[in-house]
mmCIF file of C-alpha atoms and ligand atoms in Angstrom:
data_model
loop_
_atom_site.group_PDB
_atom_site.id
_atom_site.type_symbol
_atom_site.label_atom_id
_atom_site.label_comp_id
_atom_site.label_asym_id
_atom_site.label_seq_id
_atom_site.Cartn_x
_atom_site.Cartn_y
_atom_site.Cartn_z
ATOM 1 C CA MET O 1 22.540 4.723 10.951
ATOM 2 C CA THR O 2 18.821 4.584 11.691
ATOM 3 C CA ARG O 3 17.291 1.199 10.909
ATOM 4 C CA ARG O 4 14.636 2.616 8.642
ATOM 5 C CA ILE O 5 13.760 1.797 5.024
ATOM 6 C CA LEU O 6 12.012 4.203 2.664
ATOM 7 C CA LEU O 7 9.431 2.560 0.387
ATOM 8 C CA VAL O 8 8.726 4.632 -2.722
ATOM 9 C CA ASN O 9 5.926 3.850 -5.159
ATOM 10 C CA GLY O 10 5.741 6.016 -8.256
ATOM 11 C CA PRO O 11 3.058 7.195 -10.663
ATOM 12 C CA ASN O 12 -0.172 5.231 -10.992
ATOM 13 C CA LEU O 13 0.681 2.655 -8.335
ATOM 14 C CA ASN O 14 -2.124 4.138 -6.220
ATOM 15 C CA LEU O 15 -4.366 2.278 -8.713
ATOM 16 C CA LEU O 16 -3.101 -1.143 -7.620
ATOM 17 C CA GLY O 17 -5.943 -3.564 -7.006
ATOM 18 C CA THR O 18 -8.465 -1.496 -8.924
ATOM 19 C CA ARG O 19 -7.733 -2.537 -12.530
ATOM 20 C CA GLU O 20 -5.366 -4.559 -14.752
ATOM 21 C CA PRO O 21 -5.249 -7.521 -12.302
ATOM 22 C CA GLU O 22 -3.763 -9.700 -15.069
ATOM 23 C CA LEU O 23 -0.648 -7.513 -14.943
ATOM 24 C CA TYR O 24 -0.502 -6.310 -11.364
ATOM 25 C CA GLY O 25 -2.641 -8.717 -9.319
ATOM 26 C CA THR O 26 -5.393 -7.804 -6.894
ATOM 27 C CA ALA O 27 -3.449 -6.453 -3.908
ATOM 28 C CA THR O 28 -3.930 -2.766 -3.168
ATOM 29 C CA LEU O 29 -1.237 -0.214 -2.414
ATOM 30 C CA ALA O 30 -2.257 -0.453 1.257
ATOM 31 C CA ASP O 31 -1.619 -4.216 1.075
ATOM 32 C CA VAL O 32 1.827 -3.557 -0.420
ATOM 33 C CA VAL O 33 2.672 -1.103 2.352
ATOM 34 C CA ALA O 34 1.474 -3.591 4.992
ATOM 35 C CA LEU O 35 3.462 -6.519 3.612
ATOM 36 C CA THR O 36 6.590 -4.378 3.196
ATOM 37 C CA THR O 37 6.201 -2.983 6.728
ATOM 38 C CA ASP O 38 6.048 -6.556 8.079
ATOM 39 C CA ALA O 39 9.048 -7.665 6.013
ATOM 40 C CA ALA O 40 11.062 -4.710 7.283
ATOM 41 C CA ALA O 41 9.940 -5.129 10.929
ATOM 42 C CA SER O 42 10.933 -8.786 10.989
ATOM 43 C CA ARG O 43 14.462 -7.659 10.099
ATOM 44 C CA GLY O 44 14.535 -4.842 12.646
ATOM 45 C CA PHE O 45 13.690 -1.966 10.297
ATOM 46 C CA GLU O 46 10.982 0.676 10.495
ATOM 47 C CA LEU O 47 9.284 1.522 7.207
ATOM 48 C CA ARG O 48 8.375 4.937 5.834
ATOM 49 C CA ALA O 49 6.129 4.717 2.773
ATOM 50 C CA ILE O 50 5.348 7.273 0.104
ATOM 51 C CA GLN O 51 3.440 7.067 -3.156
ATOM 52 C CA SER O 52 3.156 10.003 -5.510
ATOM 53 C CA ASN O 53 2.200 10.682 -9.080
ATOM 54 C CA HIS O 54 4.633 13.630 -9.125
ATOM 55 C CA GLU O 55 8.290 13.137 -9.921
ATOM 56 C CA GLY O 56 9.497 16.089 -7.812
ATOM 57 C CA VAL O 57 7.670 14.794 -4.730
ATOM 58 C CA LEU O 58 9.418 11.439 -5.141
ATOM 59 C CA ILE O 59 12.795 13.159 -5.565
ATOM 60 C CA ASP O 60 12.226 15.273 -2.420
ATOM 61 C CA ALA O 61 11.376 12.132 -0.417
ATOM 62 C CA ILE O 62 14.541 10.419 -1.671
ATOM 63 C CA HIS O 63 16.637 13.454 -0.679
ATOM 64 C CA ALA O 64 15.052 13.476 2.804
ATOM 65 C CA ALA O 65 15.925 9.791 3.246
ATOM 66 C CA ARG O 66 19.602 10.737 3.284
ATOM 67 C CA GLU O 67 19.026 12.083 6.808
ATOM 68 C CA ASP O 68 17.418 9.085 8.441
ATOM 69 C CA CYS O 69 17.123 5.978 6.258
ATOM 70 C CA ALA O 70 19.503 3.099 5.641
ATOM 71 C CA ALA O 71 18.075 1.942 2.308
ATOM 72 C CA ILE O 72 15.312 2.509 -0.245
ATOM 73 C CA VAL O 73 12.888 0.125 -1.934
ATOM 74 C CA ILE O 74 11.463 1.761 -5.043
ATOM 75 C CA ASN O 75 8.963 0.847 -7.704
ATOM 76 C CA PRO O 76 9.343 3.909 -9.914
ATOM 77 C CA GLY O 77 6.446 2.948 -12.199
ATOM 78 C CA GLY O 78 6.792 4.409 -15.681
ATOM 79 C CA LEU O 79 9.573 6.766 -14.504
ATOM 80 C CA THR O 80 11.842 3.697 -14.611
ATOM 81 C CA HIS O 81 11.957 4.047 -18.361
ATOM 82 C CA THR O 82 12.146 7.830 -18.650
ATOM 83 C CA SER O 83 13.748 9.584 -15.709
ATOM 84 C CA VAL O 84 17.393 10.605 -15.502
ATOM 85 C CA SER O 85 16.387 12.901 -12.611
ATOM 86 C CA LEU O 86 15.125 10.017 -10.497
ATOM 87 C CA ARG O 87 18.355 8.130 -11.181
ATOM 88 C CA ASP O 88 20.364 11.215 -10.191
ATOM 89 C CA ALA O 89 18.397 11.527 -6.917
ATOM 90 C CA LEU O 90 19.078 7.894 -6.048
ATOM 91 C CA THR O 91 22.766 8.025 -6.882
ATOM 92 C CA GLY O 92 22.998 11.451 -5.201
ATOM 93 C CA VAL O 93 21.876 10.201 -1.784
ATOM 94 C CA ALA O 94 24.126 7.163 -2.151
ATOM 95 C CA LEU O 95 21.836 4.822 -0.174
ATOM 96 C CA PRO O 96 21.583 1.193 -1.316
ATOM 97 C CA PHE O 97 18.302 0.713 -3.140
ATOM 98 C CA ALA O 98 16.169 -2.055 -4.594
ATOM 99 C CA GLU O 99 14.304 -1.572 -7.879
ATOM 100 C CA VAL O 100 11.032 -3.521 -7.834
ATOM 101 C CA HIS O 101 8.636 -4.235 -10.679
ATOM 102 C CA ILE O 102 5.469 -6.186 -10.022
ATOM 103 C CA SER O 103 5.133 -7.285 -13.645
ATOM 104 C CA ASP O 104 7.817 -8.867 -15.818
ATOM 105 C CA VAL O 105 8.845 -5.772 -17.739
ATOM 106 C CA TYR O 106 11.042 -7.887 -20.046
ATOM 107 C CA ALA O 107 7.996 -9.831 -21.230
ATOM 108 C CA ARG O 108 6.137 -6.626 -22.104
ATOM 109 C CA GLU O 109 6.590 -3.815 -24.631
ATOM 110 C CA GLU O 110 10.136 -3.032 -25.780
ATOM 111 C CA PHE O 111 10.043 0.440 -24.196
ATOM 112 C CA ARG O 112 9.766 -1.213 -20.764
ATOM 113 C CA HIS O 113 12.983 -3.179 -21.295
ATOM 114 C CA HIS O 114 15.171 -0.175 -20.585
ATOM 115 C CA SER O 115 15.647 1.011 -17.006
ATOM 116 C CA TYR O 116 17.569 4.118 -15.996
ATOM 117 C CA LEU O 117 18.245 2.394 -12.657
ATOM 118 C CA ASP O 118 19.396 -1.082 -13.608
ATOM 119 C CA ASP O 119 23.143 -0.425 -13.391
ATOM 120 C CA VAL O 120 22.979 1.462 -10.070
ATOM 121 C CA ALA O 121 20.434 -0.612 -8.116
ATOM 122 C CA ALA O 122 21.916 -2.840 -5.388
ATOM 123 C CA VAL O 123 18.987 -5.261 -5.837
ATOM 124 C CA ARG O 124 16.485 -5.769 -8.673
ATOM 125 C CA VAL O 125 13.282 -7.809 -8.304
ATOM 126 C CA ILE O 126 11.259 -8.167 -11.475
ATOM 127 C CA GLY O 127 7.996 -9.973 -12.138
ATOM 128 C CA GLU O 128 7.424 -11.596 -8.736
ATOM 129 C CA GLY O 129 4.112 -9.796 -8.188
ATOM 130 C CA VAL O 130 3.718 -7.831 -4.970
ATOM 131 C CA SER O 131 5.732 -10.442 -3.058
ATOM 132 C CA GLY O 132 8.703 -8.900 -4.853
ATOM 133 C CA TYR O 133 8.622 -6.097 -2.285
ATOM 134 C CA GLU O 134 9.298 -8.666 0.459
ATOM 135 C CA THR O 135 12.143 -10.169 -1.579
ATOM 136 C CA ALA O 136 13.589 -6.697 -2.029
ATOM 137 C CA VAL O 137 13.563 -5.994 1.723
ATOM 138 C CA ARG O 138 15.157 -9.389 2.454
ATOM 139 C CA GLN O 139 17.940 -8.882 -0.085
ATOM 140 C CA LEU O 140 18.578 -5.260 0.913
ATOM 141 C CA ALA O 141 18.589 -6.081 4.647
ATOM 142 C CA ALA O 142 21.262 -8.696 3.973
ATOM 143 C CA LEU O 143 23.513 -5.916 2.669
ATOM 144 C CA ILE O 144 23.121 -3.749 5.799
ATOM 145 C CA PRO O 145 25.172 -4.730 8.845
HETATM 146 O O1 CA2 R 1 5.557 -3.770 -13.101
HETATM 147 C C1 CA2 R 1 5.691 -2.731 -12.457
HETATM 148 O O2 CA2 R 1 5.690 -2.685 -11.234
HETATM 149 C C2 CA2 R 1 5.837 -1.394 -13.204
HETATM 150 O O3 CA2 R 1 6.830 -0.614 -12.526
HETATM 151 C C3 CA2 R 1 4.486 -0.737 -13.141
HETATM 152 C C4 CA2 R 1 4.400 0.556 -13.958
HETATM 153 C C5 CA2 R 1 4.908 0.336 -15.389
HETATM 154 O O4 CA2 R 1 4.946 1.584 -16.078
HETATM 155 C C6 CA2 R 1 6.289 -0.272 -15.391
HETATM 156 O O5 CA2 R 1 6.681 -0.506 -16.729
HETATM 157 C C7 CA2 R 1 6.295 -1.591 -14.642
HETATM 158 C C8 CA2 R 1 2.941 1.052 -14.043
HETATM 159 C C9 CA2 R 1 2.267 1.228 -12.738
HETATM 160 C C10 CA2 R 1 0.789 1.362 -12.994
HETATM 161 O O6 CA2 R 1 0.120 0.620 -12.010
HETATM 162 C C11 CA2 R 1 -1.197 0.333 -12.219
HETATM 163 C C12 CA2 R 1 -1.753 -0.547 -11.339
HETATM 164 C C13 CA2 R 1 -3.079 -0.912 -11.476
HETATM 165 C C14 CA2 R 1 -3.831 -0.371 -12.498
HETATM 166 C C15 CA2 R 1 -3.268 0.515 -13.381
HETATM 167 C C16 CA2 R 1 -1.944 0.870 -13.228
#
């Protein structure tokens, strides 16, 4: 299996670093990709990164990962709380994946407490800020021989 990890960031995460720093910090999406690339490289993995505001684009990227990735790190944004289709894509490709949330969703509104991914994610990292992406890579890499 190719030693490559797919990093998926969902809707609105392109806005990282531009507003709501009290929730999401000041790092940009480019910073997140850079830190996740480094975390993956230090464990012998290449990183492919995608961010989209469109659910179907995210699903297509997850399907493509079946061909050449060993694992997925995903912050699905608001789709966490709404999308059966995203869950079906992730279970359909059967790659181990980490669900990452920058903010502590359990300390926020009730509607953020439910995740369609929580029972199928191999790793969950919640509320660690953007360093949670590094934690996710470390924990996922430990599962891959
Ligand atoms: O905490 C997280 O990482 C979330 O996945 C972020 C989602 C939110 O819907 C989830 O409940 C928790 C929202 C992403 C929006 O990101 C922004 C970043 C900066 C400014 C505005 C939005």
